[in-house]
PDB file of C-alpha atoms in Angstrom:
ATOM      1  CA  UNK A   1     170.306 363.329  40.176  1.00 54.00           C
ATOM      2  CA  UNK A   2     167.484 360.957  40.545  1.00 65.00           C
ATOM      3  CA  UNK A   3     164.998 361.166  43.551  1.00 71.00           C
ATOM      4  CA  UNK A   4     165.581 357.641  45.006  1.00 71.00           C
ATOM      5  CA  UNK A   5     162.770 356.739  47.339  1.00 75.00           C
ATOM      6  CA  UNK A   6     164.301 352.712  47.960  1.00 79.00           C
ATOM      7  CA  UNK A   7     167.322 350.832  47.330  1.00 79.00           C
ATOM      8  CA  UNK A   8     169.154 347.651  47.891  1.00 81.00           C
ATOM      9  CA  UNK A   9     172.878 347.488  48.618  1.00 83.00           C
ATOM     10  CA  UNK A  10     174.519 343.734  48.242  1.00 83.00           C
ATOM     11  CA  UNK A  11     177.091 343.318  50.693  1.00 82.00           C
ATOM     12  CA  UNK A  12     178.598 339.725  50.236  1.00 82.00           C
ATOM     13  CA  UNK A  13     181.929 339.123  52.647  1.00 81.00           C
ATOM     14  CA  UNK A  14     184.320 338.214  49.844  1.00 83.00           C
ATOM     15  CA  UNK A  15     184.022 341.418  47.299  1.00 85.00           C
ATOM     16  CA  UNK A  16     186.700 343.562  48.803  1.00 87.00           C
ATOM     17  CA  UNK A  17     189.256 341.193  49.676  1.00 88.00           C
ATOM     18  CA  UNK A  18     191.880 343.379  47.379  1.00 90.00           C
ATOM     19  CA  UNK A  19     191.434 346.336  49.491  1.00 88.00           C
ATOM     20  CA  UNK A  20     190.179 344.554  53.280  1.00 88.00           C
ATOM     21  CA  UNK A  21     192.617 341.224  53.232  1.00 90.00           C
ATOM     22  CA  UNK A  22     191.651 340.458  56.981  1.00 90.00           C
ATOM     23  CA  UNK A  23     187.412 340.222  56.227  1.00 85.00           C
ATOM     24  CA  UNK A  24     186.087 337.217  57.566  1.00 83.00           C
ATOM     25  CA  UNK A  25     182.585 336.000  57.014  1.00 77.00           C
ATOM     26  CA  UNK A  26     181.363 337.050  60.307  1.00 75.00           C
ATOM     27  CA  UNK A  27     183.401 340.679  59.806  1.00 81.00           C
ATOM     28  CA  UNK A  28     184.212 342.222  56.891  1.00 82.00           C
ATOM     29  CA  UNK A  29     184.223 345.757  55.536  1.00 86.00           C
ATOM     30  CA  UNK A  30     182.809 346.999  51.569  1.00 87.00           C
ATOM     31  CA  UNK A  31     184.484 348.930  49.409  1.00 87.00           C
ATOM     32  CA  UNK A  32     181.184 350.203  47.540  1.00 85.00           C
ATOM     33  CA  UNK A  33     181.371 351.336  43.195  1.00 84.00           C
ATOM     34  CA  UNK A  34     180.293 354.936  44.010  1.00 83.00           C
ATOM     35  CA  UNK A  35     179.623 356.718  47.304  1.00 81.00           C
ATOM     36  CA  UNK A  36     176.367 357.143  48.541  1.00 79.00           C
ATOM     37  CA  UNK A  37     175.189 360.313  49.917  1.00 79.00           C
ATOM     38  CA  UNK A  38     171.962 360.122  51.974  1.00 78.00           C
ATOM     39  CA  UNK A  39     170.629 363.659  53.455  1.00 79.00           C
ATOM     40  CA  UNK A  40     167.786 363.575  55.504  1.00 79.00           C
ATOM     41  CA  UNK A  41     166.031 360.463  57.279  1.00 81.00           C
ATOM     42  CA  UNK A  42     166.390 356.898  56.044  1.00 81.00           C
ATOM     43  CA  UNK A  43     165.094 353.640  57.234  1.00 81.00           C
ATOM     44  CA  UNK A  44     167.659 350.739  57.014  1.00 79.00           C
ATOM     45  CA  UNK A  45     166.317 347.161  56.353  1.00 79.00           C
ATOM     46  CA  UNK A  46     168.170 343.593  56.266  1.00 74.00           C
ATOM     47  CA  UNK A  47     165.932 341.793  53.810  1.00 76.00           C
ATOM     48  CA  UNK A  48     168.256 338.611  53.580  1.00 74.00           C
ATOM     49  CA  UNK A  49     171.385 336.899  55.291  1.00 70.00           C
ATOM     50  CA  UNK A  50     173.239 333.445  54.705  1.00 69.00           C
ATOM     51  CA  UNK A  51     175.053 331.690  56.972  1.00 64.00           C
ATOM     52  CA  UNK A  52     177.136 329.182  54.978  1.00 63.00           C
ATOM     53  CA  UNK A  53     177.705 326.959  57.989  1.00 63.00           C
ATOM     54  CA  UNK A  54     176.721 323.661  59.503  1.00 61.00           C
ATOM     55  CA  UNK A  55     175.527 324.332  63.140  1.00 59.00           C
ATOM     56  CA  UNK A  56     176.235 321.417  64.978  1.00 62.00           C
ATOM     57  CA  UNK A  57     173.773 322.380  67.816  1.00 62.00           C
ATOM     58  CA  UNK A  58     170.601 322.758  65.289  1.00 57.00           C
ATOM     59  CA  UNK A  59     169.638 319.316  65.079  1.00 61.00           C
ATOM     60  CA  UNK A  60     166.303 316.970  63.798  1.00 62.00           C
ATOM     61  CA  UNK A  61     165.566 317.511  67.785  1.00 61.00           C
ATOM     62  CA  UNK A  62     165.291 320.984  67.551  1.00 58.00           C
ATOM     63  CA  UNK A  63     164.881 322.112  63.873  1.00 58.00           C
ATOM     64  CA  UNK A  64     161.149 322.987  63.706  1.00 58.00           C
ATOM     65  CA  UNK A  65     159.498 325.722  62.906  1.00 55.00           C
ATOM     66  CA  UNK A  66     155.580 326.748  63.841  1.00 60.00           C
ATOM     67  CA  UNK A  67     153.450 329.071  61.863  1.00 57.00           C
ATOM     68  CA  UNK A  68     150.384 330.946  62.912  1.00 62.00           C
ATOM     69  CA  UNK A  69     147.482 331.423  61.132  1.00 60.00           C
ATOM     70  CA  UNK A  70     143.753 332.176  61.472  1.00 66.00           C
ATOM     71  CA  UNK A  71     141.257 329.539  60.700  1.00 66.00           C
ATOM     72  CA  UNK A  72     137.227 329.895  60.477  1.00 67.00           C
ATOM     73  CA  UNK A  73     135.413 326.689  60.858  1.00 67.00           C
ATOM     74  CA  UNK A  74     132.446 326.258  59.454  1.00 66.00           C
ATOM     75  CA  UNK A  75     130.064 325.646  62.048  1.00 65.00           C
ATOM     76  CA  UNK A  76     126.817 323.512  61.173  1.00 62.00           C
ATOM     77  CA  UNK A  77     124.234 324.685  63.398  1.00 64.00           C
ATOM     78  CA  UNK A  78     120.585 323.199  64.192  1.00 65.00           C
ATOM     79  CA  UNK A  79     117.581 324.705  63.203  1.00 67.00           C
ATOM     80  CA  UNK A  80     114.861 324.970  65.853  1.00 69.00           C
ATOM     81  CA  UNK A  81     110.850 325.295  64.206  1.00 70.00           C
ATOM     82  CA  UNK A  82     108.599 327.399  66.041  1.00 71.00           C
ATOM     83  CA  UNK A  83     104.645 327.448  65.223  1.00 71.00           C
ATOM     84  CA  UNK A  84     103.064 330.903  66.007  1.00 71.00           C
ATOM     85  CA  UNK A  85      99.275 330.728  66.378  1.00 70.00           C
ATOM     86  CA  UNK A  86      97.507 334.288  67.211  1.00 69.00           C
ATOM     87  CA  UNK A  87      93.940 334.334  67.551  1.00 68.00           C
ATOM     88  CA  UNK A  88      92.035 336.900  65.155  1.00 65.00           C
ATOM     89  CA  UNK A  89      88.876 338.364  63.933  1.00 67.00           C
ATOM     90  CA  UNK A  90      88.207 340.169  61.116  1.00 67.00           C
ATOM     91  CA  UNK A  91      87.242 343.563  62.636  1.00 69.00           C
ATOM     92  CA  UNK A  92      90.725 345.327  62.142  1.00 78.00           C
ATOM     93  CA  UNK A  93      93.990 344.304  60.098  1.00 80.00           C
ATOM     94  CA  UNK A  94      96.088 346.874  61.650  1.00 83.00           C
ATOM     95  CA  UNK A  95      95.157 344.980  64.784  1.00 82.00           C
ATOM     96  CA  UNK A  96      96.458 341.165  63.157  1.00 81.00           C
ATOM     97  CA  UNK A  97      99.623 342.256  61.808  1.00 83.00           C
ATOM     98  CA  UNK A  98     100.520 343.956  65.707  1.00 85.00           C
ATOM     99  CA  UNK A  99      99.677 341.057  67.114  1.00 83.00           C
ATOM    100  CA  UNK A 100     101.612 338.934  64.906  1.00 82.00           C
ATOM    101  CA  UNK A 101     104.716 341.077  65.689  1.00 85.00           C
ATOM    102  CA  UNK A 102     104.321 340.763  69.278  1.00 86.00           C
ATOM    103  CA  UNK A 103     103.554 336.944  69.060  1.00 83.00           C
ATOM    104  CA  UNK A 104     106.677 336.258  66.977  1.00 82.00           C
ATOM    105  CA  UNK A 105     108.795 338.434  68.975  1.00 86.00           C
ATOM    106  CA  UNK A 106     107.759 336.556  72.385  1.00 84.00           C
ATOM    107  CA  UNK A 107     108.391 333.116  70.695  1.00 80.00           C
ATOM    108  CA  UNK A 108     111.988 334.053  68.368  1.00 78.00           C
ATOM    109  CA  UNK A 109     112.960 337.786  69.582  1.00 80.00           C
ATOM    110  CA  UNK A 110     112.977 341.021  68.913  1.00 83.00           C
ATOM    111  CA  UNK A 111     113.645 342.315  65.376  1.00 81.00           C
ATOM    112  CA  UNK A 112     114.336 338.576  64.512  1.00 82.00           C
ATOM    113  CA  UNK A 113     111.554 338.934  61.762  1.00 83.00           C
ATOM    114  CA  UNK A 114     108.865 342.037  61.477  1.00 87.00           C
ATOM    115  CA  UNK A 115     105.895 342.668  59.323  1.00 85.00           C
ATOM    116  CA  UNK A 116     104.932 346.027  58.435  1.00 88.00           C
ATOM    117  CA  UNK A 117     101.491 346.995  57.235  1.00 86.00           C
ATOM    118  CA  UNK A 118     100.605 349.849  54.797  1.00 85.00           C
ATOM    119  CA  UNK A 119      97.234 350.716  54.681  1.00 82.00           C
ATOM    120  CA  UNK A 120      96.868 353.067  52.263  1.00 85.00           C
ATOM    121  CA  UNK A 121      98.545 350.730  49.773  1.00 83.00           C
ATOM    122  CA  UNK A 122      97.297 347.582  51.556  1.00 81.00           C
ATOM    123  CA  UNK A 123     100.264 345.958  51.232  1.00 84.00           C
ATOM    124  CA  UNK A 124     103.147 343.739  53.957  1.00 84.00           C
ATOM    125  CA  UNK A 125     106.600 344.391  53.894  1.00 86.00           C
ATOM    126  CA  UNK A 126     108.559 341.274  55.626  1.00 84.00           C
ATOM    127  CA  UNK A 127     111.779 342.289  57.388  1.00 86.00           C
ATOM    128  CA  UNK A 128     113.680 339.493  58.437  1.00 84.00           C
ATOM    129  CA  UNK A 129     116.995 338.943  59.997  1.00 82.00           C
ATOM    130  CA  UNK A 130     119.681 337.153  58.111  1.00 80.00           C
ATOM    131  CA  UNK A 131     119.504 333.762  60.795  1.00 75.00           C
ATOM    132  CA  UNK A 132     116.068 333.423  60.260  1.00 76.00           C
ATOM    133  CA  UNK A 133     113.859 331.493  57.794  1.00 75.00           C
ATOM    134  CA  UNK A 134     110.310 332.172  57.327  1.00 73.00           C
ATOM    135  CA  UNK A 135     108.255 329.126  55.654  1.00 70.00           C
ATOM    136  CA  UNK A 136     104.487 329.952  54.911  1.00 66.00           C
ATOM    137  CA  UNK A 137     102.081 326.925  54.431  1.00 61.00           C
ATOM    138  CA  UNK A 138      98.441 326.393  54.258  1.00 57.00           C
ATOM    139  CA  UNK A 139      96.574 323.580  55.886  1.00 56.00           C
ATOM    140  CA  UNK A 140      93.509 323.062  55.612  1.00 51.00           C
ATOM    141  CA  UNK A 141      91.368 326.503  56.728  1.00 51.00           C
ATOM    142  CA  UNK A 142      94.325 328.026  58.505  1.00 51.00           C
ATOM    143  CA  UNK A 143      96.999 330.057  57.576  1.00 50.00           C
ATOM    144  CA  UNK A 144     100.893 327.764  58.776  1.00 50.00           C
ATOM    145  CA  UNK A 145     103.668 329.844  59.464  1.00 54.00           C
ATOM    146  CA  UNK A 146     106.794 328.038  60.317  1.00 53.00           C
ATOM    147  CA  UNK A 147     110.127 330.506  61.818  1.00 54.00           C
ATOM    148  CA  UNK A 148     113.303 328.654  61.697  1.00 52.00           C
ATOM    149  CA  UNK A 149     116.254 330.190  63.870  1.00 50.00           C
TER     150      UNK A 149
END
């Protein structure tokens, strides 16, 4: 015998009126081809079921139906410039780069952008936080930085 994990089992009103002569549409009996024989646990289902009727009290007044669903809007926000001017000299980069940090995260945040120095391999990794654009511009003798949130 097959191991039958799901089934479906039609069960229209009008197929056993030769052996149940008094089914109705709203109660009948089955007389099913072959017996079924379920051991153990099952889970029972109605997947479908017609009502070949006219209901007088379902009218255009009250025939509606609503469905639910989840919607993301795509929100436009505005972008807000801020200038960040730290004063420097030229004794100690270590020294620009913290103050930098600390400048930007008084005017945007913390952790909204960060740059890390290396010395050893005198080099500035930028880590900046998805929201946040960084634009870099020089004019005239001074270095522009422009953080857009």
């Amino acid at each position: 015998m097959y191991d039958v994990k799901e089934f479906y089992v039609n069960l229209p009103s009008d197929s056993s009126m030769n052996y149940f002569p008094s089914n109705t549409q709203s109660s009948y009996r089955t007389k099913l081809s072959a017996p079924l024989l379920l051991n153990g646990e099952w889970e029972v289902a109605l997947s479908e079921i017609s009502i070949p009727r006219n209901w007088f009290n379902v009218g255009d007044h009250n025939n509606s139906y609503t469905v639910l669903y989840e919607k993301e809007d795509i929100m436009v926000t505005d972008k807000f410039e801020h200038e960040i001017k730290i004063s420097y000299t030229s004794e100690d980069v270590d020294a620009f780069w913290a103050a930098l940090n600390r400048k930007a995260a008084k005017v945007i945040g913390n952790d909204k952008i960060i740059f890390e120095y290396d010395s050893q391999a005198a080099t500035v990794e930028l880590n900046i936080h998805k929201d946040v654009e960084l634009h870099i511009a020089k004019e005239s003798k001074s270095l522009y930085m422009a953080f857009f949130i």
